[in-house]
């Protein structure tokens, strides 16, 4: 009986076993839905365009510099978005990858099992496999890469010593210039909101 209460006391005295602290590496993975939110832009002489949603596997790696400050890198499997032209339906498909580097602040302390956080940083997005479909079948489409800022808010909730549940919300300032068959460029503001839900593991 005494042994058991000693074990319980030892467990209670080691609350950091459940909590993020300086030096930890946090790996998170899950579904991330990217929902373009920008003005879309207008193809000269043709009309407004609309970039559709896509969901992929997203993953992040964070390193905690202190109990509260961290840095995070976001990666994902390539997003593929359909592009609609008003009145013509889908006219193009584009793929992109939006790696982002974030500085993060985690609320709470190294004893907290729930750690909400906010972050800000930079996003680099490059587009590839751009192609015309339907009305633009066979057209040569190019979308320029984009540098912009990014912001996030998220929450980690400990499940046990190493695993936690994560959810985060992202905003990325992504703007690209789209050219069709080498014609004049259309400035397209994508500025998506991303929602990620998944699991994390703390090393
Ligand atoms: Ni923008």
mmCIF file of C-alpha atoms and ligand atoms in Angstrom:
data_model
loop_
_atom_site.group_PDB
_atom_site.id
_atom_site.type_symbol
_atom_site.label_atom_id
_atom_site.label_comp_id
_atom_site.label_asym_id
_atom_site.label_seq_id
_atom_site.Cartn_x
_atom_site.Cartn_y
_atom_site.Cartn_z
ATOM 1 C CA UNK A 1 0.000 0.000 0.000
ATOM 2 C CA UNK A 2 2.810 2.349 0.900
ATOM 3 C CA UNK A 3 4.579 1.457 -2.364
ATOM 4 C CA UNK A 4 1.459 2.268 -4.371
ATOM 5 C CA UNK A 5 1.034 5.676 -2.744
ATOM 6 C CA UNK A 6 4.719 6.401 -3.379
ATOM 7 C CA UNK A 7 4.172 5.612 -7.062
ATOM 8 C CA UNK A 8 1.101 7.848 -7.177
ATOM 9 C CA UNK A 9 3.069 10.632 -5.481
ATOM 10 C CA UNK A 10 5.922 10.186 -7.975
ATOM 11 C CA UNK A 11 3.479 10.400 -10.890
ATOM 12 C CA UNK A 12 1.904 13.554 -9.453
ATOM 13 C CA UNK A 13 5.316 15.116 -8.959
ATOM 14 C CA UNK A 14 6.194 14.602 -12.630
ATOM 15 C CA UNK A 15 3.435 16.578 -14.356
ATOM 16 C CA UNK A 16 5.800 17.710 -17.122
ATOM 17 C CA UNK A 17 5.561 14.186 -18.515
ATOM 18 C CA UNK A 18 2.363 15.365 -20.223
ATOM 19 C CA UNK A 19 3.390 18.835 -21.300
ATOM 20 C CA UNK A 20 5.380 20.675 -23.956
ATOM 21 C CA UNK A 21 8.628 22.220 -22.761
ATOM 22 C CA UNK A 22 11.886 23.718 -24.027
ATOM 23 C CA UNK A 23 13.821 21.328 -26.257
ATOM 24 C CA UNK A 24 10.780 19.286 -27.365
ATOM 25 C CA UNK A 25 10.206 18.428 -31.014
ATOM 26 C CA UNK A 26 6.507 18.279 -31.913
ATOM 27 C CA UNK A 27 5.451 16.440 -35.054
ATOM 28 C CA UNK A 28 1.846 16.843 -36.194
ATOM 29 C CA UNK A 29 0.031 15.243 -39.097
ATOM 30 C CA UNK A 30 -3.521 15.320 -40.342
ATOM 31 C CA UNK A 31 -5.990 16.492 -42.916
ATOM 32 C CA UNK A 32 -5.567 20.069 -44.067
ATOM 33 C CA UNK A 33 -8.216 21.762 -46.155
ATOM 34 C CA UNK A 34 -7.154 24.824 -48.121
ATOM 35 C CA UNK A 35 -10.011 27.129 -48.997
ATOM 36 C CA UNK A 36 -9.099 30.033 -51.320
ATOM 37 C CA UNK A 37 -10.506 33.230 -50.001
ATOM 38 C CA UNK A 38 -9.073 35.967 -52.198
ATOM 39 C CA UNK A 39 -10.608 38.138 -54.860
ATOM 40 C CA UNK A 40 -9.671 35.580 -57.522
ATOM 41 C CA UNK A 41 -8.869 38.103 -60.208
ATOM 42 C CA UNK A 42 -10.187 38.582 -63.689
ATOM 43 C CA UNK A 43 -9.007 37.204 -67.014
ATOM 44 C CA UNK A 44 -8.928 40.206 -69.418
ATOM 45 C CA UNK A 45 -11.867 40.013 -71.808
ATOM 46 C CA UNK A 46 -13.127 36.770 -70.254
ATOM 47 C CA UNK A 47 -14.318 37.344 -66.680
ATOM 48 C CA UNK A 48 -13.683 36.583 -63.015
ATOM 49 C CA UNK A 49 -12.051 33.344 -61.947
ATOM 50 C CA UNK A 50 -12.688 31.229 -58.888
ATOM 51 C CA UNK A 51 -10.179 28.827 -57.297
ATOM 52 C CA UNK A 52 -11.806 25.838 -55.546
ATOM 53 C CA UNK A 53 -11.031 24.063 -52.217
ATOM 54 C CA UNK A 54 -8.776 21.051 -51.779
ATOM 55 C CA UNK A 55 -7.890 18.752 -48.845
ATOM 56 C CA UNK A 56 -4.537 17.013 -48.483
ATOM 57 C CA UNK A 57 -2.302 15.450 -45.856
ATOM 58 C CA UNK A 58 -0.503 18.185 -43.936
ATOM 59 C CA UNK A 59 2.348 17.829 -41.489
ATOM 60 C CA UNK A 60 4.284 20.203 -39.274
ATOM 61 C CA UNK A 61 7.458 19.973 -37.257
ATOM 62 C CA UNK A 62 7.928 22.359 -34.331
ATOM 63 C CA UNK A 63 10.908 22.892 -32.089
ATOM 64 C CA UNK A 64 10.410 24.549 -28.710
ATOM 65 C CA UNK A 65 13.206 27.041 -28.013
ATOM 66 C CA UNK A 66 11.736 27.764 -24.565
ATOM 67 C CA UNK A 67 8.634 26.511 -22.717
ATOM 68 C CA UNK A 68 6.615 29.143 -24.630
ATOM 69 C CA UNK A 69 8.434 30.021 -27.872
ATOM 70 C CA UNK A 70 8.857 27.726 -30.835
ATOM 71 C CA UNK A 71 9.491 27.581 -34.560
ATOM 72 C CA UNK A 72 7.443 25.485 -36.974
ATOM 73 C CA UNK A 73 7.756 24.284 -40.538
ATOM 74 C CA UNK A 74 4.594 23.319 -42.457
ATOM 75 C CA UNK A 75 4.611 20.813 -45.290
ATOM 76 C CA UNK A 76 1.897 18.960 -47.179
ATOM 77 C CA UNK A 77 1.225 16.644 -50.060
ATOM 78 C CA UNK A 78 0.541 18.786 -53.175
ATOM 79 C CA UNK A 79 -2.777 20.614 -53.323
ATOM 80 C CA UNK A 80 -4.711 20.425 -56.567
ATOM 81 C CA UNK A 81 -7.266 23.160 -57.226
ATOM 82 C CA UNK A 82 -9.824 23.437 -59.994
ATOM 83 C CA UNK A 83 -10.079 26.938 -61.466
ATOM 84 C CA UNK A 84 -13.466 28.128 -62.729
ATOM 85 C CA UNK A 85 -14.021 30.959 -65.158
ATOM 86 C CA UNK A 86 -17.389 32.656 -64.731
ATOM 87 C CA UNK A 87 -19.794 31.418 -67.382
ATOM 88 C CA UNK A 88 -17.409 28.740 -68.664
ATOM 89 C CA UNK A 89 -17.086 26.375 -65.679
ATOM 90 C CA UNK A 90 -13.785 24.704 -64.953
ATOM 91 C CA UNK A 91 -11.053 25.883 -67.308
ATOM 92 C CA UNK A 92 -7.847 24.922 -65.501
ATOM 93 C CA UNK A 93 -6.244 22.794 -62.825
ATOM 94 C CA UNK A 94 -3.241 23.886 -60.794
ATOM 95 C CA UNK A 95 -1.151 22.123 -58.182
ATOM 96 C CA UNK A 96 0.835 23.870 -55.510
ATOM 97 C CA UNK A 97 2.884 23.388 -52.378
ATOM 98 C CA UNK A 98 2.799 26.086 -49.688
ATOM 99 C CA UNK A 99 5.718 25.456 -47.275
ATOM 100 C CA UNK A 100 5.663 27.942 -44.374
ATOM 101 C CA UNK A 101 8.065 28.842 -41.591
ATOM 102 C CA UNK A 102 6.440 30.174 -38.428
ATOM 103 C CA UNK A 103 7.472 31.713 -35.115
ATOM 104 C CA UNK A 104 5.074 30.492 -32.424
ATOM 105 C CA UNK A 105 3.973 31.433 -28.953
ATOM 106 C CA UNK A 106 2.443 28.726 -26.763
ATOM 107 C CA UNK A 107 0.155 29.817 -23.939
ATOM 108 C CA UNK A 108 0.260 28.049 -20.601
ATOM 109 C CA UNK A 109 3.385 26.471 -19.169
ATOM 110 C CA UNK A 110 5.313 23.209 -19.110
ATOM 111 C CA UNK A 111 2.694 21.739 -16.722
ATOM 112 C CA UNK A 112 -0.309 22.424 -18.981
ATOM 113 C CA UNK A 113 -1.919 19.515 -20.795
ATOM 114 C CA UNK A 114 -3.675 21.932 -23.140
ATOM 115 C CA UNK A 115 -1.476 24.378 -25.048
ATOM 116 C CA UNK A 116 -3.169 26.911 -27.324
ATOM 117 C CA UNK A 117 -0.744 28.743 -29.602
ATOM 118 C CA UNK A 118 -0.478 31.502 -32.178
ATOM 119 C CA UNK A 119 2.143 31.978 -34.855
ATOM 120 C CA UNK A 120 3.279 34.291 -37.610
ATOM 121 C CA UNK A 121 5.772 33.812 -40.386
ATOM 122 C CA UNK A 122 6.427 33.514 -44.084
ATOM 123 C CA UNK A 123 4.935 31.384 -46.812
ATOM 124 C CA UNK A 124 6.462 30.384 -50.111
ATOM 125 C CA UNK A 125 4.088 28.828 -52.621
ATOM 126 C CA UNK A 126 5.062 27.356 -55.935
ATOM 127 C CA UNK A 127 2.672 26.161 -58.599
ATOM 128 C CA UNK A 128 3.222 23.259 -60.950
ATOM 129 C CA UNK A 129 1.341 21.023 -63.412
ATOM 130 C CA UNK A 130 -0.824 23.960 -64.418
ATOM 131 C CA UNK A 131 -3.070 22.849 -67.243
ATOM 132 C CA UNK A 132 -6.042 24.049 -69.231
ATOM 133 C CA UNK A 133 -9.150 21.862 -69.345
ATOM 134 C CA UNK A 134 -12.506 22.065 -71.164
ATOM 135 C CA UNK A 135 -12.705 25.530 -72.830
ATOM 136 C CA UNK A 136 -8.965 26.004 -72.278
ATOM 137 C CA UNK A 137 -7.983 22.433 -73.163
ATOM 138 C CA UNK A 138 -4.454 22.415 -74.523
ATOM 139 C CA UNK A 139 -3.732 25.997 -73.425
ATOM 140 C CA UNK A 140 -0.352 26.676 -71.860
ATOM 141 C CA UNK A 141 -0.966 28.048 -68.369
ATOM 142 C CA UNK A 142 1.617 29.396 -65.984
ATOM 143 C CA UNK A 143 1.177 30.616 -62.393
ATOM 144 C CA UNK A 144 4.118 32.452 -60.813
ATOM 145 C CA UNK A 145 5.365 31.507 -57.333
ATOM 146 C CA UNK A 146 4.456 33.628 -54.362
ATOM 147 C CA UNK A 147 6.151 34.895 -51.197
ATOM 148 C CA UNK A 148 3.874 36.225 -48.485
ATOM 149 C CA UNK A 149 3.137 36.292 -44.802
ATOM 150 C CA UNK A 150 1.218 33.641 -42.894
ATOM 151 C CA UNK A 151 -0.564 33.503 -39.547
ATOM 152 C CA UNK A 152 -1.910 30.628 -37.501
ATOM 153 C CA UNK A 153 -3.759 29.749 -34.306
ATOM 154 C CA UNK A 154 -3.938 26.248 -32.912
ATOM 155 C CA UNK A 155 -4.336 24.025 -29.891
ATOM 156 C CA UNK A 156 -2.579 20.875 -28.652
ATOM 157 C CA UNK A 157 -4.347 18.641 -26.127
ATOM 158 C CA UNK A 158 -2.350 15.882 -24.444
ATOM 159 C CA UNK A 159 -3.720 12.343 -24.721
ATOM 160 C CA UNK A 160 -0.834 10.679 -22.908
ATOM 161 C CA UNK A 161 2.866 11.210 -22.328
ATOM 162 C CA UNK A 162 3.730 11.569 -26.030
ATOM 163 C CA UNK A 163 0.568 11.772 -28.110
ATOM 164 C CA UNK A 164 -1.679 14.781 -28.433
ATOM 165 C CA UNK A 165 -4.628 15.908 -30.509
ATOM 166 C CA UNK A 166 -4.114 19.026 -32.627
ATOM 167 C CA UNK A 167 -6.255 21.461 -34.504
ATOM 168 C CA UNK A 168 -5.049 24.616 -36.233
ATOM 169 C CA UNK A 169 -6.297 27.406 -38.430
ATOM 170 C CA UNK A 170 -4.032 29.061 -41.008
ATOM 171 C CA UNK A 171 -4.105 32.147 -43.142
ATOM 172 C CA UNK A 172 -1.676 32.559 -46.010
ATOM 173 C CA UNK A 173 -1.156 35.551 -48.230
ATOM 174 C CA UNK A 174 -0.709 33.875 -51.620
ATOM 175 C CA UNK A 175 -0.807 35.976 -54.777
ATOM 176 C CA UNK A 176 0.140 34.750 -58.220
ATOM 177 C CA UNK A 177 0.209 36.042 -61.767
ATOM 178 C CA UNK A 178 -1.452 33.706 -64.216
ATOM 179 C CA UNK A 179 -0.658 33.764 -67.930
ATOM 180 C CA UNK A 180 -2.541 31.842 -70.606
ATOM 181 C CA UNK A 181 -0.612 30.982 -73.787
ATOM 182 C CA UNK A 182 1.964 33.642 -72.901
ATOM 183 C CA UNK A 183 -0.667 36.415 -72.931
ATOM 184 C CA UNK A 184 -0.979 39.242 -70.411
ATOM 185 C CA UNK A 185 -0.760 38.251 -66.751
ATOM 186 C CA UNK A 186 -3.833 38.114 -64.510
ATOM 187 C CA UNK A 187 -3.091 38.960 -60.882
ATOM 188 C CA UNK A 188 -4.853 36.353 -58.776
ATOM 189 C CA UNK A 189 -5.207 36.693 -55.047
ATOM 190 C CA UNK A 190 -5.730 33.247 -53.490
ATOM 191 C CA UNK A 191 -5.147 34.157 -49.809
ATOM 192 C CA UNK A 192 -6.466 30.854 -48.480
ATOM 193 C CA UNK A 193 -7.656 29.820 -45.063
ATOM 194 C CA UNK A 194 -6.406 26.387 -44.069
ATOM 195 C CA UNK A 195 -7.918 24.136 -41.409
ATOM 196 C CA UNK A 196 -5.879 21.249 -40.073
ATOM 197 C CA UNK A 197 -7.070 18.510 -37.740
ATOM 198 C CA UNK A 198 -4.849 15.669 -36.687
ATOM 199 C CA UNK A 199 -2.594 13.984 -34.202
ATOM 200 C CA UNK A 200 0.755 14.992 -32.799
ATOM 201 C CA UNK A 201 3.679 13.226 -31.218
ATOM 202 C CA UNK A 202 6.156 14.845 -28.873
ATOM 203 C CA UNK A 203 9.792 13.730 -28.906
HETATM 204 NI NI1 LIG B 1 -2.925 38.568 -51.009
#
